[in-house]
mmCIF file with all atom_site columns, C-alpha atoms in Angstrom:
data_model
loop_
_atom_site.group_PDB
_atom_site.id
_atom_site.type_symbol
_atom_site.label_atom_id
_atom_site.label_alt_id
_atom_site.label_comp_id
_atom_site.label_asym_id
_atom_site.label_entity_id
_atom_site.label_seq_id
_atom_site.pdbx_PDB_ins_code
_atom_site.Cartn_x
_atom_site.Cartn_y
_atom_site.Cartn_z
_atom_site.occupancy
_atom_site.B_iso_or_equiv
_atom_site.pdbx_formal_charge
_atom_site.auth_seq_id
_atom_site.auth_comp_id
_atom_site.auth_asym_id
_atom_site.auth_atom_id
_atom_site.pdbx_PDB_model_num
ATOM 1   C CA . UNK A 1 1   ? 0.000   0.000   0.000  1.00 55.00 ? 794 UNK A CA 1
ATOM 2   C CA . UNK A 1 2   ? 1.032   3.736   -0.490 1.00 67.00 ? 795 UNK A CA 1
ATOM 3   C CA . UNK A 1 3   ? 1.372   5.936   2.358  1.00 86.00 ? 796 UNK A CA 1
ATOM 4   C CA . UNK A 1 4   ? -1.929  6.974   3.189  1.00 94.00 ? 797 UNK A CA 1
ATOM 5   C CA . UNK A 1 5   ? -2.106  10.276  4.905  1.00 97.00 ? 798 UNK A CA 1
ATOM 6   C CA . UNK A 1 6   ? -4.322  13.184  4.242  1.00 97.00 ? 799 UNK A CA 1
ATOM 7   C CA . UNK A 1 7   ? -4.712  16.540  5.713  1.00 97.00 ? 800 UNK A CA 1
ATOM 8   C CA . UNK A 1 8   ? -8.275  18.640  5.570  1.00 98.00 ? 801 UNK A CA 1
ATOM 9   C CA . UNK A 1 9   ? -9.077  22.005  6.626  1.00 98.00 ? 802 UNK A CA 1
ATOM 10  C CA . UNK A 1 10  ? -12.613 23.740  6.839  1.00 98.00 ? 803 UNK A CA 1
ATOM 11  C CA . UNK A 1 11  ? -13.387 27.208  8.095  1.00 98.00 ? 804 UNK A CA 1
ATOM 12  C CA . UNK A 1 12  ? -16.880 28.799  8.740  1.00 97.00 ? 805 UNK A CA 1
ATOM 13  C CA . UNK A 1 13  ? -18.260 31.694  10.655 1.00 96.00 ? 806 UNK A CA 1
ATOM 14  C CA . UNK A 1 14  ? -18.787 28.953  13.764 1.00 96.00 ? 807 UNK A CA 1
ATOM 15  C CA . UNK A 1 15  ? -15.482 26.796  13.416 1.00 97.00 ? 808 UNK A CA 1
ATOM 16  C CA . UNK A 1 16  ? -11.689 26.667  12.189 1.00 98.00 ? 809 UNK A CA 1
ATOM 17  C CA . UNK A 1 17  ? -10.286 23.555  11.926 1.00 98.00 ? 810 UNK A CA 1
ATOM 18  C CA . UNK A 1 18  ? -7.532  21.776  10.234 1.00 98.00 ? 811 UNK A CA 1
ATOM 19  C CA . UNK A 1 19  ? -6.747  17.581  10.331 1.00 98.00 ? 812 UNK A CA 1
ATOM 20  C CA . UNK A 1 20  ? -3.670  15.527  9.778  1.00 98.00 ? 813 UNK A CA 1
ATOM 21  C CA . UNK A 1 21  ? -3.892  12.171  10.111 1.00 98.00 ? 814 UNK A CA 1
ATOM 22  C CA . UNK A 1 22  ? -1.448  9.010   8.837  1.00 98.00 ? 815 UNK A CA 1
ATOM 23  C CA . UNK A 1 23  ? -3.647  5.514   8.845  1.00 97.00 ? 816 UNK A CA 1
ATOM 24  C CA . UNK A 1 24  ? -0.922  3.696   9.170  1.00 96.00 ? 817 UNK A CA 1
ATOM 25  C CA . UNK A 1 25  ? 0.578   5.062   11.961 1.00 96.00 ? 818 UNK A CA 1
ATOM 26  C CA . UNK A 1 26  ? 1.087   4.287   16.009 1.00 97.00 ? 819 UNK A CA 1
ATOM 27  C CA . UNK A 1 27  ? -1.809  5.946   17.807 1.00 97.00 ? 820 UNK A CA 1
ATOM 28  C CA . UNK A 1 28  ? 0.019   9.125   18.016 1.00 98.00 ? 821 UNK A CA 1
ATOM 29  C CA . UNK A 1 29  ? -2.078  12.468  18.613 1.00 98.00 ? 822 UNK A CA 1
ATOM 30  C CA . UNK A 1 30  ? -1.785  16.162  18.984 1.00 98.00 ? 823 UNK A CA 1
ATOM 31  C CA . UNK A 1 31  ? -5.570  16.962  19.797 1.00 98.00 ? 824 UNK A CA 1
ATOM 32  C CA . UNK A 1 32  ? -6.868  20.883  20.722 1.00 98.00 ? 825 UNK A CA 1
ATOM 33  C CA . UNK A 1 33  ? -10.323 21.389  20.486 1.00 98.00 ? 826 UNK A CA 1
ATOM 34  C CA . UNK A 1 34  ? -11.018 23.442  23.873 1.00 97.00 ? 827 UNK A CA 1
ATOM 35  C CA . UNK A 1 35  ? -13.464 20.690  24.578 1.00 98.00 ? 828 UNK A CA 1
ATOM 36  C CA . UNK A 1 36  ? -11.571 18.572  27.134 1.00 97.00 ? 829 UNK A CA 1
ATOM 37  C CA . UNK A 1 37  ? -13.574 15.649  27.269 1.00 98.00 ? 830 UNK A CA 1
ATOM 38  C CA . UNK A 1 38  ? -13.993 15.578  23.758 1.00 98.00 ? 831 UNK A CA 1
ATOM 39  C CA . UNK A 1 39  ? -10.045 15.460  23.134 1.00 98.00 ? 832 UNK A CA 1
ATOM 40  C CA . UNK A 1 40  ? -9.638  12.812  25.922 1.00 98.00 ? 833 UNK A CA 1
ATOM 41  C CA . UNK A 1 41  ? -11.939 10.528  23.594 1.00 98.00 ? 834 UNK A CA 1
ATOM 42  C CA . UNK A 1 42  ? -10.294 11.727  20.462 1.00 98.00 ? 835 UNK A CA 1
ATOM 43  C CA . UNK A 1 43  ? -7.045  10.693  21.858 1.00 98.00 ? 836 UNK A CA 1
ATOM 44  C CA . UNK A 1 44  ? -8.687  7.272   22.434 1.00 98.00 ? 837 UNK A CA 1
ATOM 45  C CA . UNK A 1 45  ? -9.507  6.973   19.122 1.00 98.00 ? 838 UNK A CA 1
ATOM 46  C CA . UNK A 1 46  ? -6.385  7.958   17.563 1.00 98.00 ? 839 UNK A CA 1
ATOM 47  C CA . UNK A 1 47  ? -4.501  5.105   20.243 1.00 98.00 ? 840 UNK A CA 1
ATOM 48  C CA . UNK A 1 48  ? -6.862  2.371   19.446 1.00 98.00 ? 841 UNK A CA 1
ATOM 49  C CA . UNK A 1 49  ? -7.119  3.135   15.802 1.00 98.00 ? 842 UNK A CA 1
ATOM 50  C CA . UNK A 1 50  ? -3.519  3.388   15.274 1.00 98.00 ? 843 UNK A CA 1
ATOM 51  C CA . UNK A 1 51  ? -3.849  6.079   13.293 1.00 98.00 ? 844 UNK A CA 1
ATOM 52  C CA . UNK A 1 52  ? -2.081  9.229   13.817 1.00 98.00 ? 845 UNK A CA 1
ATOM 53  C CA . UNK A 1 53  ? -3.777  12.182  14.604 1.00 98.00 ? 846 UNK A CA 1
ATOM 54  C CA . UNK A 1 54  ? -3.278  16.409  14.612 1.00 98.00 ? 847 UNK A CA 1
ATOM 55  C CA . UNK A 1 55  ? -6.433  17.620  15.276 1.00 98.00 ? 848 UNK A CA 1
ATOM 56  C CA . UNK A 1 56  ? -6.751  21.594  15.869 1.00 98.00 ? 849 UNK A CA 1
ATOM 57  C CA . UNK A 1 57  ? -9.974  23.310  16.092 1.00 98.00 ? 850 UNK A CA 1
ATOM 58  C CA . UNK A 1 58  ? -11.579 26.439  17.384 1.00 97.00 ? 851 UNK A CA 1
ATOM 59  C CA . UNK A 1 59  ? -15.543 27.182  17.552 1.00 96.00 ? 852 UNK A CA 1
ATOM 60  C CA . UNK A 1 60  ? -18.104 29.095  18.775 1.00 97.00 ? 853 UNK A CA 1
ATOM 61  C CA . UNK A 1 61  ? -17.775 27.072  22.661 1.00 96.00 ? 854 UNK A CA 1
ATOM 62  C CA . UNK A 1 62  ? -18.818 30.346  24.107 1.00 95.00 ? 855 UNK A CA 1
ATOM 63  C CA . UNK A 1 63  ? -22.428 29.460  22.562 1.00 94.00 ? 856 UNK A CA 1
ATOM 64  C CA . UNK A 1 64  ? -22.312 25.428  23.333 1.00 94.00 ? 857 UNK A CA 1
ATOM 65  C CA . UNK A 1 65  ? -19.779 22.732  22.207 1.00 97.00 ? 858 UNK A CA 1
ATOM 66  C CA . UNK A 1 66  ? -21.904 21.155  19.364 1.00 97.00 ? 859 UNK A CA 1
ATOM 67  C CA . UNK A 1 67  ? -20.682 22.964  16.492 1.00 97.00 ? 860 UNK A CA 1
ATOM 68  C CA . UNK A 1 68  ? -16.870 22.443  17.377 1.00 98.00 ? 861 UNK A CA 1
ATOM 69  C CA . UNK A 1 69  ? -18.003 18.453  17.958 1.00 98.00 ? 862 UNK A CA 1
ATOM 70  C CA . UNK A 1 70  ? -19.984 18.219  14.792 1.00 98.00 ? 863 UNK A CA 1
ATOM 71  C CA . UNK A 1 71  ? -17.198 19.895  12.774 1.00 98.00 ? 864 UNK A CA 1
ATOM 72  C CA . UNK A 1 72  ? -14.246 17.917  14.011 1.00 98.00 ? 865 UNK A CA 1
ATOM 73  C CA . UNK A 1 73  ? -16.079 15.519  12.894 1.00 98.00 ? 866 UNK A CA 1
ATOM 74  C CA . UNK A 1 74  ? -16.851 16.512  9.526  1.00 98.00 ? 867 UNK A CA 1
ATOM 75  C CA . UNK A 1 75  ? -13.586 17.370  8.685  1.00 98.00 ? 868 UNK A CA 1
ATOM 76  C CA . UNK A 1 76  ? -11.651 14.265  10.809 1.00 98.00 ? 869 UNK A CA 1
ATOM 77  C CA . UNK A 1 77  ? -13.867 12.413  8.485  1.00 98.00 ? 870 UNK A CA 1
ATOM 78  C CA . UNK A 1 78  ? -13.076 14.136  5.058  1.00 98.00 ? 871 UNK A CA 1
ATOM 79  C CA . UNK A 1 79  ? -9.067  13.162  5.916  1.00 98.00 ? 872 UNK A CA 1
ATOM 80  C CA . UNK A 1 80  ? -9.845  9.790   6.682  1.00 97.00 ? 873 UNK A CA 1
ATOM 81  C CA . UNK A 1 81  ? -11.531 9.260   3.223  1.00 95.00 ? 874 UNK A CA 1
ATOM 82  C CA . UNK A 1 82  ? -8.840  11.357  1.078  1.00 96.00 ? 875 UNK A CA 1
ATOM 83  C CA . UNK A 1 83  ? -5.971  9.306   3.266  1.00 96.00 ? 876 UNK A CA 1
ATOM 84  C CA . UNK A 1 84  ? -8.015  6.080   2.297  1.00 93.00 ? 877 UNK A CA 1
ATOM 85  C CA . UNK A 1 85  ? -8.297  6.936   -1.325 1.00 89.00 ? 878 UNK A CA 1
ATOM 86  C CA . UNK A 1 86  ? -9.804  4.035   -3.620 1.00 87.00 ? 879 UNK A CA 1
ATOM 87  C CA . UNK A 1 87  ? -9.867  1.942   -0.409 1.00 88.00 ? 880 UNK A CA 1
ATOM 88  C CA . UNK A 1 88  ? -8.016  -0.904  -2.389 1.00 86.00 ? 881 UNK A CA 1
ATOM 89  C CA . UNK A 1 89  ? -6.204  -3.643  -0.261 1.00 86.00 ? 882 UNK A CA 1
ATOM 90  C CA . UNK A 1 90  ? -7.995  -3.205  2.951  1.00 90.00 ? 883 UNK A CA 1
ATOM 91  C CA . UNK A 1 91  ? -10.038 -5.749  4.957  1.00 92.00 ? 884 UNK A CA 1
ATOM 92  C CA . UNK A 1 92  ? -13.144 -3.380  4.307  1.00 93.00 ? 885 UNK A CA 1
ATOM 93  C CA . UNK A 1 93  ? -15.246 -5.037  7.647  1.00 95.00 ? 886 UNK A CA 1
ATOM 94  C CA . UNK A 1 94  ? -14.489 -5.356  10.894 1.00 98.00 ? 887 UNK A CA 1
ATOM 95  C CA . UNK A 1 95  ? -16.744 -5.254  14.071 1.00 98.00 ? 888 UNK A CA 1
ATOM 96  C CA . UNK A 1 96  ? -16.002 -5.852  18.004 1.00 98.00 ? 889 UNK A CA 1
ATOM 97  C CA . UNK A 1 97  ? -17.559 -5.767  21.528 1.00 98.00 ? 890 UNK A CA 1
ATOM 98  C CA . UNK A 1 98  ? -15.525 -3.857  23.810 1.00 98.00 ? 891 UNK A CA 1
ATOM 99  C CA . UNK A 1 99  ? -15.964 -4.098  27.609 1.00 98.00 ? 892 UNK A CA 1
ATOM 100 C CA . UNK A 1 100 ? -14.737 -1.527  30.129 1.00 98.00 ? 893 UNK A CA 1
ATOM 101 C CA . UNK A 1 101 ? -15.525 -2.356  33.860 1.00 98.00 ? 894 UNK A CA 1
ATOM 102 C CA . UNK A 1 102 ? -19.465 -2.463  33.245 1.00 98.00 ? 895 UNK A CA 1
ATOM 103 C CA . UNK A 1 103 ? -19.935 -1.596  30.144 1.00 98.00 ? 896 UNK A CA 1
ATOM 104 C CA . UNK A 1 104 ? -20.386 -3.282  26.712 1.00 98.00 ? 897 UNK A CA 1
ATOM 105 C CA . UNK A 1 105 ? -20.266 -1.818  23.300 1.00 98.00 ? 898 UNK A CA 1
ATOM 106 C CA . UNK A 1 106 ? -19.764 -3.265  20.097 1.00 98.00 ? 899 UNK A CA 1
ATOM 107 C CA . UNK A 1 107 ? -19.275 -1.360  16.934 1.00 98.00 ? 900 UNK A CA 1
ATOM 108 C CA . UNK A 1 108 ? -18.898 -2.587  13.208 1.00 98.00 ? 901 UNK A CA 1
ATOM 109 C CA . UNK A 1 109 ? -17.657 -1.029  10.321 1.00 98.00 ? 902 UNK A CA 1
ATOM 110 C CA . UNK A 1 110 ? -18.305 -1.203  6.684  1.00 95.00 ? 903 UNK A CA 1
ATOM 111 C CA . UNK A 1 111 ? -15.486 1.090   5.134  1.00 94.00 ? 904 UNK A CA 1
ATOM 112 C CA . UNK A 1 112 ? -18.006 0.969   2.071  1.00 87.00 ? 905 UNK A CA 1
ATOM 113 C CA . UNK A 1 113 ? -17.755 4.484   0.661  1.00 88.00 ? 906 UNK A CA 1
ATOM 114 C CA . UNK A 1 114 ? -21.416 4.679   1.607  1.00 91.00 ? 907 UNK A CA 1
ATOM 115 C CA . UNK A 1 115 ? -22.074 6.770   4.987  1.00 95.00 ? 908 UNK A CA 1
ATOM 116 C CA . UNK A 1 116 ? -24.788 5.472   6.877  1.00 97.00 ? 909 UNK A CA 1
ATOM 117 C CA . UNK A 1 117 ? -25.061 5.537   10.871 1.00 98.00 ? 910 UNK A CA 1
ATOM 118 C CA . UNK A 1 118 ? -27.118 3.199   13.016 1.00 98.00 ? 911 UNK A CA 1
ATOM 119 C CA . UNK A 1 119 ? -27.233 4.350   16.471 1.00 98.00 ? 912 UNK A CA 1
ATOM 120 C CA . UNK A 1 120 ? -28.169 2.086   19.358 1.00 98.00 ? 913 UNK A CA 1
ATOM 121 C CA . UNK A 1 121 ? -26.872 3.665   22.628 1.00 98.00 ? 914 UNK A CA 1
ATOM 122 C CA . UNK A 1 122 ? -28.471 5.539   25.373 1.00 97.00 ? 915 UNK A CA 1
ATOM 123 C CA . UNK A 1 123 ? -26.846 7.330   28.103 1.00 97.00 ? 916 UNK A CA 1
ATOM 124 C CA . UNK A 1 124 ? -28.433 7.407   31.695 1.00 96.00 ? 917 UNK A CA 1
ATOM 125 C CA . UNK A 1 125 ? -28.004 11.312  31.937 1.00 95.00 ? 918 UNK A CA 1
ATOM 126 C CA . UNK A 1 126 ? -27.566 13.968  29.693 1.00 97.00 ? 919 UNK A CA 1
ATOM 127 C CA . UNK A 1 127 ? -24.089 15.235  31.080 1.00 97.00 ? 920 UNK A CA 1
ATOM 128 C CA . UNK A 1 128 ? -20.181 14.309  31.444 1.00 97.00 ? 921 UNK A CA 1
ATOM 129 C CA . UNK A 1 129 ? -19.119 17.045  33.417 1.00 95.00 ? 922 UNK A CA 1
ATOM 130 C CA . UNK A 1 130 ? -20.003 19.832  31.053 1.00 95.00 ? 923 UNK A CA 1
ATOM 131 C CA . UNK A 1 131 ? -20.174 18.147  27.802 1.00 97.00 ? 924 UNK A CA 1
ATOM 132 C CA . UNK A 1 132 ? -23.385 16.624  26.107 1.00 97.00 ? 925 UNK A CA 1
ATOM 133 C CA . UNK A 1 133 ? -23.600 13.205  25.887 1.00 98.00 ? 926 UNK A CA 1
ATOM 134 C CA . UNK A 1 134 ? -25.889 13.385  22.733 1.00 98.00 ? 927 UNK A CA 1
ATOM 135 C CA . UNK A 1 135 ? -22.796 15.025  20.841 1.00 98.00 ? 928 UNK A CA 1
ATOM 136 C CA . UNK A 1 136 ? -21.708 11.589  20.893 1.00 98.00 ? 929 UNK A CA 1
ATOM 137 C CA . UNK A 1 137 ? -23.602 11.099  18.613 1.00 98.00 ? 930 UNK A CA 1
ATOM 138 C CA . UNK A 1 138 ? -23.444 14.056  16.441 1.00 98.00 ? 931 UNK A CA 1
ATOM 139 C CA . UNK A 1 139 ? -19.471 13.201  16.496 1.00 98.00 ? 932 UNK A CA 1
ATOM 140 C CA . UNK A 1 140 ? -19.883 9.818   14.784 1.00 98.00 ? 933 UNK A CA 1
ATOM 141 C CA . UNK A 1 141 ? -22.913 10.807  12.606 1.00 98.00 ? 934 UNK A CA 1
ATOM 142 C CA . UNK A 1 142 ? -20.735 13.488  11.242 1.00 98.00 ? 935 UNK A CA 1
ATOM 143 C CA . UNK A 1 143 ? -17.422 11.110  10.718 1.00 98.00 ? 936 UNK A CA 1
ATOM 144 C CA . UNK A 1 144 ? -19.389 8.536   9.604  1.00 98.00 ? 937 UNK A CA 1
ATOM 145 C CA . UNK A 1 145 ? -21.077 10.464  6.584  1.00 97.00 ? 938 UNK A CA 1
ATOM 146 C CA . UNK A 1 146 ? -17.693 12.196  5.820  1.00 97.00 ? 939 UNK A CA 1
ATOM 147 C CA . UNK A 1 147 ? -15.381 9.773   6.232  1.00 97.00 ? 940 UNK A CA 1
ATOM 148 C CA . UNK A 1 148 ? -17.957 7.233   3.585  1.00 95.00 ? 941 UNK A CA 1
ATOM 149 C CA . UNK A 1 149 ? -18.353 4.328   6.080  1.00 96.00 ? 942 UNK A CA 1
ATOM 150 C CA . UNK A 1 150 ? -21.101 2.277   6.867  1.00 96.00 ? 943 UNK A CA 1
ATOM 151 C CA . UNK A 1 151 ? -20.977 2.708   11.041 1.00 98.00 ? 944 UNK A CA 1
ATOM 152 C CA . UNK A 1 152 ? -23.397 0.292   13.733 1.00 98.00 ? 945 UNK A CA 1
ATOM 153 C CA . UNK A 1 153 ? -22.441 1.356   17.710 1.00 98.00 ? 946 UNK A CA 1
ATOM 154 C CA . UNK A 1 154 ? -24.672 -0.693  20.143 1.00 98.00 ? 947 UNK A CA 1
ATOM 155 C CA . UNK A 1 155 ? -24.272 -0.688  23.473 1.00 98.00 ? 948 UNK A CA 1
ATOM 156 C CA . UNK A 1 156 ? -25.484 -3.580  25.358 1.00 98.00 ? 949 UNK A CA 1
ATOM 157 C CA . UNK A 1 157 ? -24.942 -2.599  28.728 1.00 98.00 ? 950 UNK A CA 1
ATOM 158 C CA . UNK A 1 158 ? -23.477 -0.283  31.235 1.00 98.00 ? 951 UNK A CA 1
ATOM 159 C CA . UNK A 1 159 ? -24.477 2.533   33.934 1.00 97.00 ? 952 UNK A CA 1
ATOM 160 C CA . UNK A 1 160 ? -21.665 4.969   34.169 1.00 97.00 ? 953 UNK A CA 1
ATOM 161 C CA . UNK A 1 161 ? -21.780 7.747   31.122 1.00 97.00 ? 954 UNK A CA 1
ATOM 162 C CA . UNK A 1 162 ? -17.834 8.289   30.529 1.00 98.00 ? 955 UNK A CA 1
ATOM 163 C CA . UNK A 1 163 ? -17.417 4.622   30.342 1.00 98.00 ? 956 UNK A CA 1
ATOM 164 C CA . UNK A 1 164 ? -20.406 4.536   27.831 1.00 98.00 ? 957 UNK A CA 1
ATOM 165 C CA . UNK A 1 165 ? -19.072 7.027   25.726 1.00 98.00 ? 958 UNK A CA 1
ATOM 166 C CA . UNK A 1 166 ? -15.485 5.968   25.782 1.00 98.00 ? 959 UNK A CA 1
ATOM 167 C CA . UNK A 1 167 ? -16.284 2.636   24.992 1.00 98.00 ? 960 UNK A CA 1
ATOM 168 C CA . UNK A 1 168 ? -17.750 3.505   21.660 1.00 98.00 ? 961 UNK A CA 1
ATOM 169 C CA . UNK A 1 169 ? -14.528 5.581   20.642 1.00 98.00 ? 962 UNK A CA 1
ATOM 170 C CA . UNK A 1 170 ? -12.355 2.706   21.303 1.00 98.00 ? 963 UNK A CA 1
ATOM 171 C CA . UNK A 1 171 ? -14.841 0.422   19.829 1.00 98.00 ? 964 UNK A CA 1
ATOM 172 C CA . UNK A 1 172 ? -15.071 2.239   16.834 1.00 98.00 ? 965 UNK A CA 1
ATOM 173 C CA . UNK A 1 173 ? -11.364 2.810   17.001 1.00 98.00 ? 966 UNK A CA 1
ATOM 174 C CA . UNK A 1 174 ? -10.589 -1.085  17.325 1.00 98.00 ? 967 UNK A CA 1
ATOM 175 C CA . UNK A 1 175 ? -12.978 -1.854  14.495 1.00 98.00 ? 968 UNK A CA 1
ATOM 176 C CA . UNK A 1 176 ? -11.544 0.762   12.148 1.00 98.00 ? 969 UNK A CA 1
ATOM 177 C CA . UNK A 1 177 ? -8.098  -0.403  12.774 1.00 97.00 ? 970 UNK A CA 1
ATOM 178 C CA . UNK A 1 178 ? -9.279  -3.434  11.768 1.00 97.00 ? 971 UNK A CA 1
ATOM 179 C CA . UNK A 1 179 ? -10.591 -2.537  8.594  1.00 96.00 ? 972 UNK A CA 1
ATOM 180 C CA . UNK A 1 180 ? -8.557  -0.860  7.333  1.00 95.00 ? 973 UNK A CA 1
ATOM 181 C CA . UNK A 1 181 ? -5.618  -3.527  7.700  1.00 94.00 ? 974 UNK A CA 1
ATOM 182 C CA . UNK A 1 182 ? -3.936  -4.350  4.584  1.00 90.00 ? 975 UNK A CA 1
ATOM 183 C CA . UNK A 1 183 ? -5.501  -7.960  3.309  1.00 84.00 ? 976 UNK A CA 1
ATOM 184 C CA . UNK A 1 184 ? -2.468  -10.332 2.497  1.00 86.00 ? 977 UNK A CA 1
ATOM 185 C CA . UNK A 1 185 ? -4.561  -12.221 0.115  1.00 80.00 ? 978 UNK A CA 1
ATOM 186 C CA . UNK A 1 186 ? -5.557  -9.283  -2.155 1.00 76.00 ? 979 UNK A CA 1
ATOM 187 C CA . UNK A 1 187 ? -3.216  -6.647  -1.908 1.00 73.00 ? 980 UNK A CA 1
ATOM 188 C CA . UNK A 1 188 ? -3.971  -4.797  -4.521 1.00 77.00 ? 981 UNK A CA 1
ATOM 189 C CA . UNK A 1 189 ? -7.929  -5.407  -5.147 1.00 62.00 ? 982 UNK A CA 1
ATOM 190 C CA . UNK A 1 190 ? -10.956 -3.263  -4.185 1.00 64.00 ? 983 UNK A CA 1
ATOM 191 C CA . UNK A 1 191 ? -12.853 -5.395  -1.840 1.00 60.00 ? 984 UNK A CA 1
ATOM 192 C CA . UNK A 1 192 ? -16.511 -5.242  -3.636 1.00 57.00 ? 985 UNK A CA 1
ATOM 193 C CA . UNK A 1 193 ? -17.648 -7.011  -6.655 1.00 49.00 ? 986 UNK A CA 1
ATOM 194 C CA . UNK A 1 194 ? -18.305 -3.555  -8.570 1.00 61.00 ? 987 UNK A CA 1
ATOM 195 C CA . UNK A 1 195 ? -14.587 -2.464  -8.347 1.00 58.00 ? 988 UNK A CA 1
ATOM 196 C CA . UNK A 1 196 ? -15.459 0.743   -6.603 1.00 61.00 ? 989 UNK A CA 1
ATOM 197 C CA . UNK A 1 197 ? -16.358 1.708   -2.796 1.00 55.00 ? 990 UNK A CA 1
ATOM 198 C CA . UNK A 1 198 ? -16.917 5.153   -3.967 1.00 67.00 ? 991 UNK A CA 1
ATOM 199 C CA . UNK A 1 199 ? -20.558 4.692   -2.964 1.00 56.00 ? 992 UNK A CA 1
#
């Protein structure tokens, strides 16, 4: 495979932000988004993913953190799919259930070209600290459409919201690691019987 790295940046009236990011990389991250919790589970994702990640942004936080979530997202996304390129070699699917202490989550991953998000996870209040726990959400429904992946988080179980929402980054992280793995039998095919995962 060639290197596959990518970097994106969007502006708007609400956010700046700019995205580096190297697939094939160690889990390394430089993450600044002034949302704190929101960079502790970017940094998860960039660890479990093995992909490295710069991830700058500034928004509107002085009017919620939704826009600088959504956003991140958006453009996290648009890096991932210009790093993938024609998606050729990789494993395309991958899914796992992740445990932390009481929690269960499993996320799987169609890295299809085709954005669609299926959403199965409730959160027992509407808070981490300060931060929403339906931009969760947003987050993924953003990368997922962006980034041209087919994306199912479930979460089976589990009563504490940080370790809800932290194991769907890692889940999500795990899965994508996964495919996005180099296939050894088919190095150099597109994984789909039309030739193209351009949707």
């Amino acid at each position: 495979m060639s290197p596959r790295s990518a970097e994106v940046s969007r502006k708007t009236r609400e956010t700046e932000i700019s995205v580096f990011v190297h697939v094939d990389g160690t889990g390394k991250s430089d993450i600044s988004t002034g949302v704190g919790f929101f960079d502790h589970m970017l940094d998860q994702l960039s660890r479990h993913s093995l992909i490295d990640m710069t991830v700058k942004a500034k928004g509107d936080l002085h009017i919620d953190d939704h826009h600088t979530v959504e956003d991140t997202g958006i453009v996290l996304g648009q890096a991932l799919s210009k790093a993938l390129g024609e998606r050729r070699g990789i494993m395309r699917y991958a899914s796992i259930d992740l445990a932390m202490d009481e929690t269960l989550t499993r996320a799987a991953i169609d890295v299809s070209g085709r954005p669609f998000l299926v959403w199965n996870v409730g959160f027992p209040s509407p808070k981490i600290g300060t931060f929403d726990t339906e931009l969760v959400r947003e987050f993924f429904q953003a990368l997922s459409q962006h980034a041209g992946i087919t994306l199912h988080v479930a979460n089976h179980y589990g009563a504490n919201n940080h370790h809800i929402a932290e194991t769907c980054f890692k889940a999500v992280a795990r899965a994508l690691r996964a495919a996005t793995e180099a296939d050894p039998r088919q190095p150099d095919a597109v994984p789909s019987t039309k030739g193209s995962l351009k949707g």
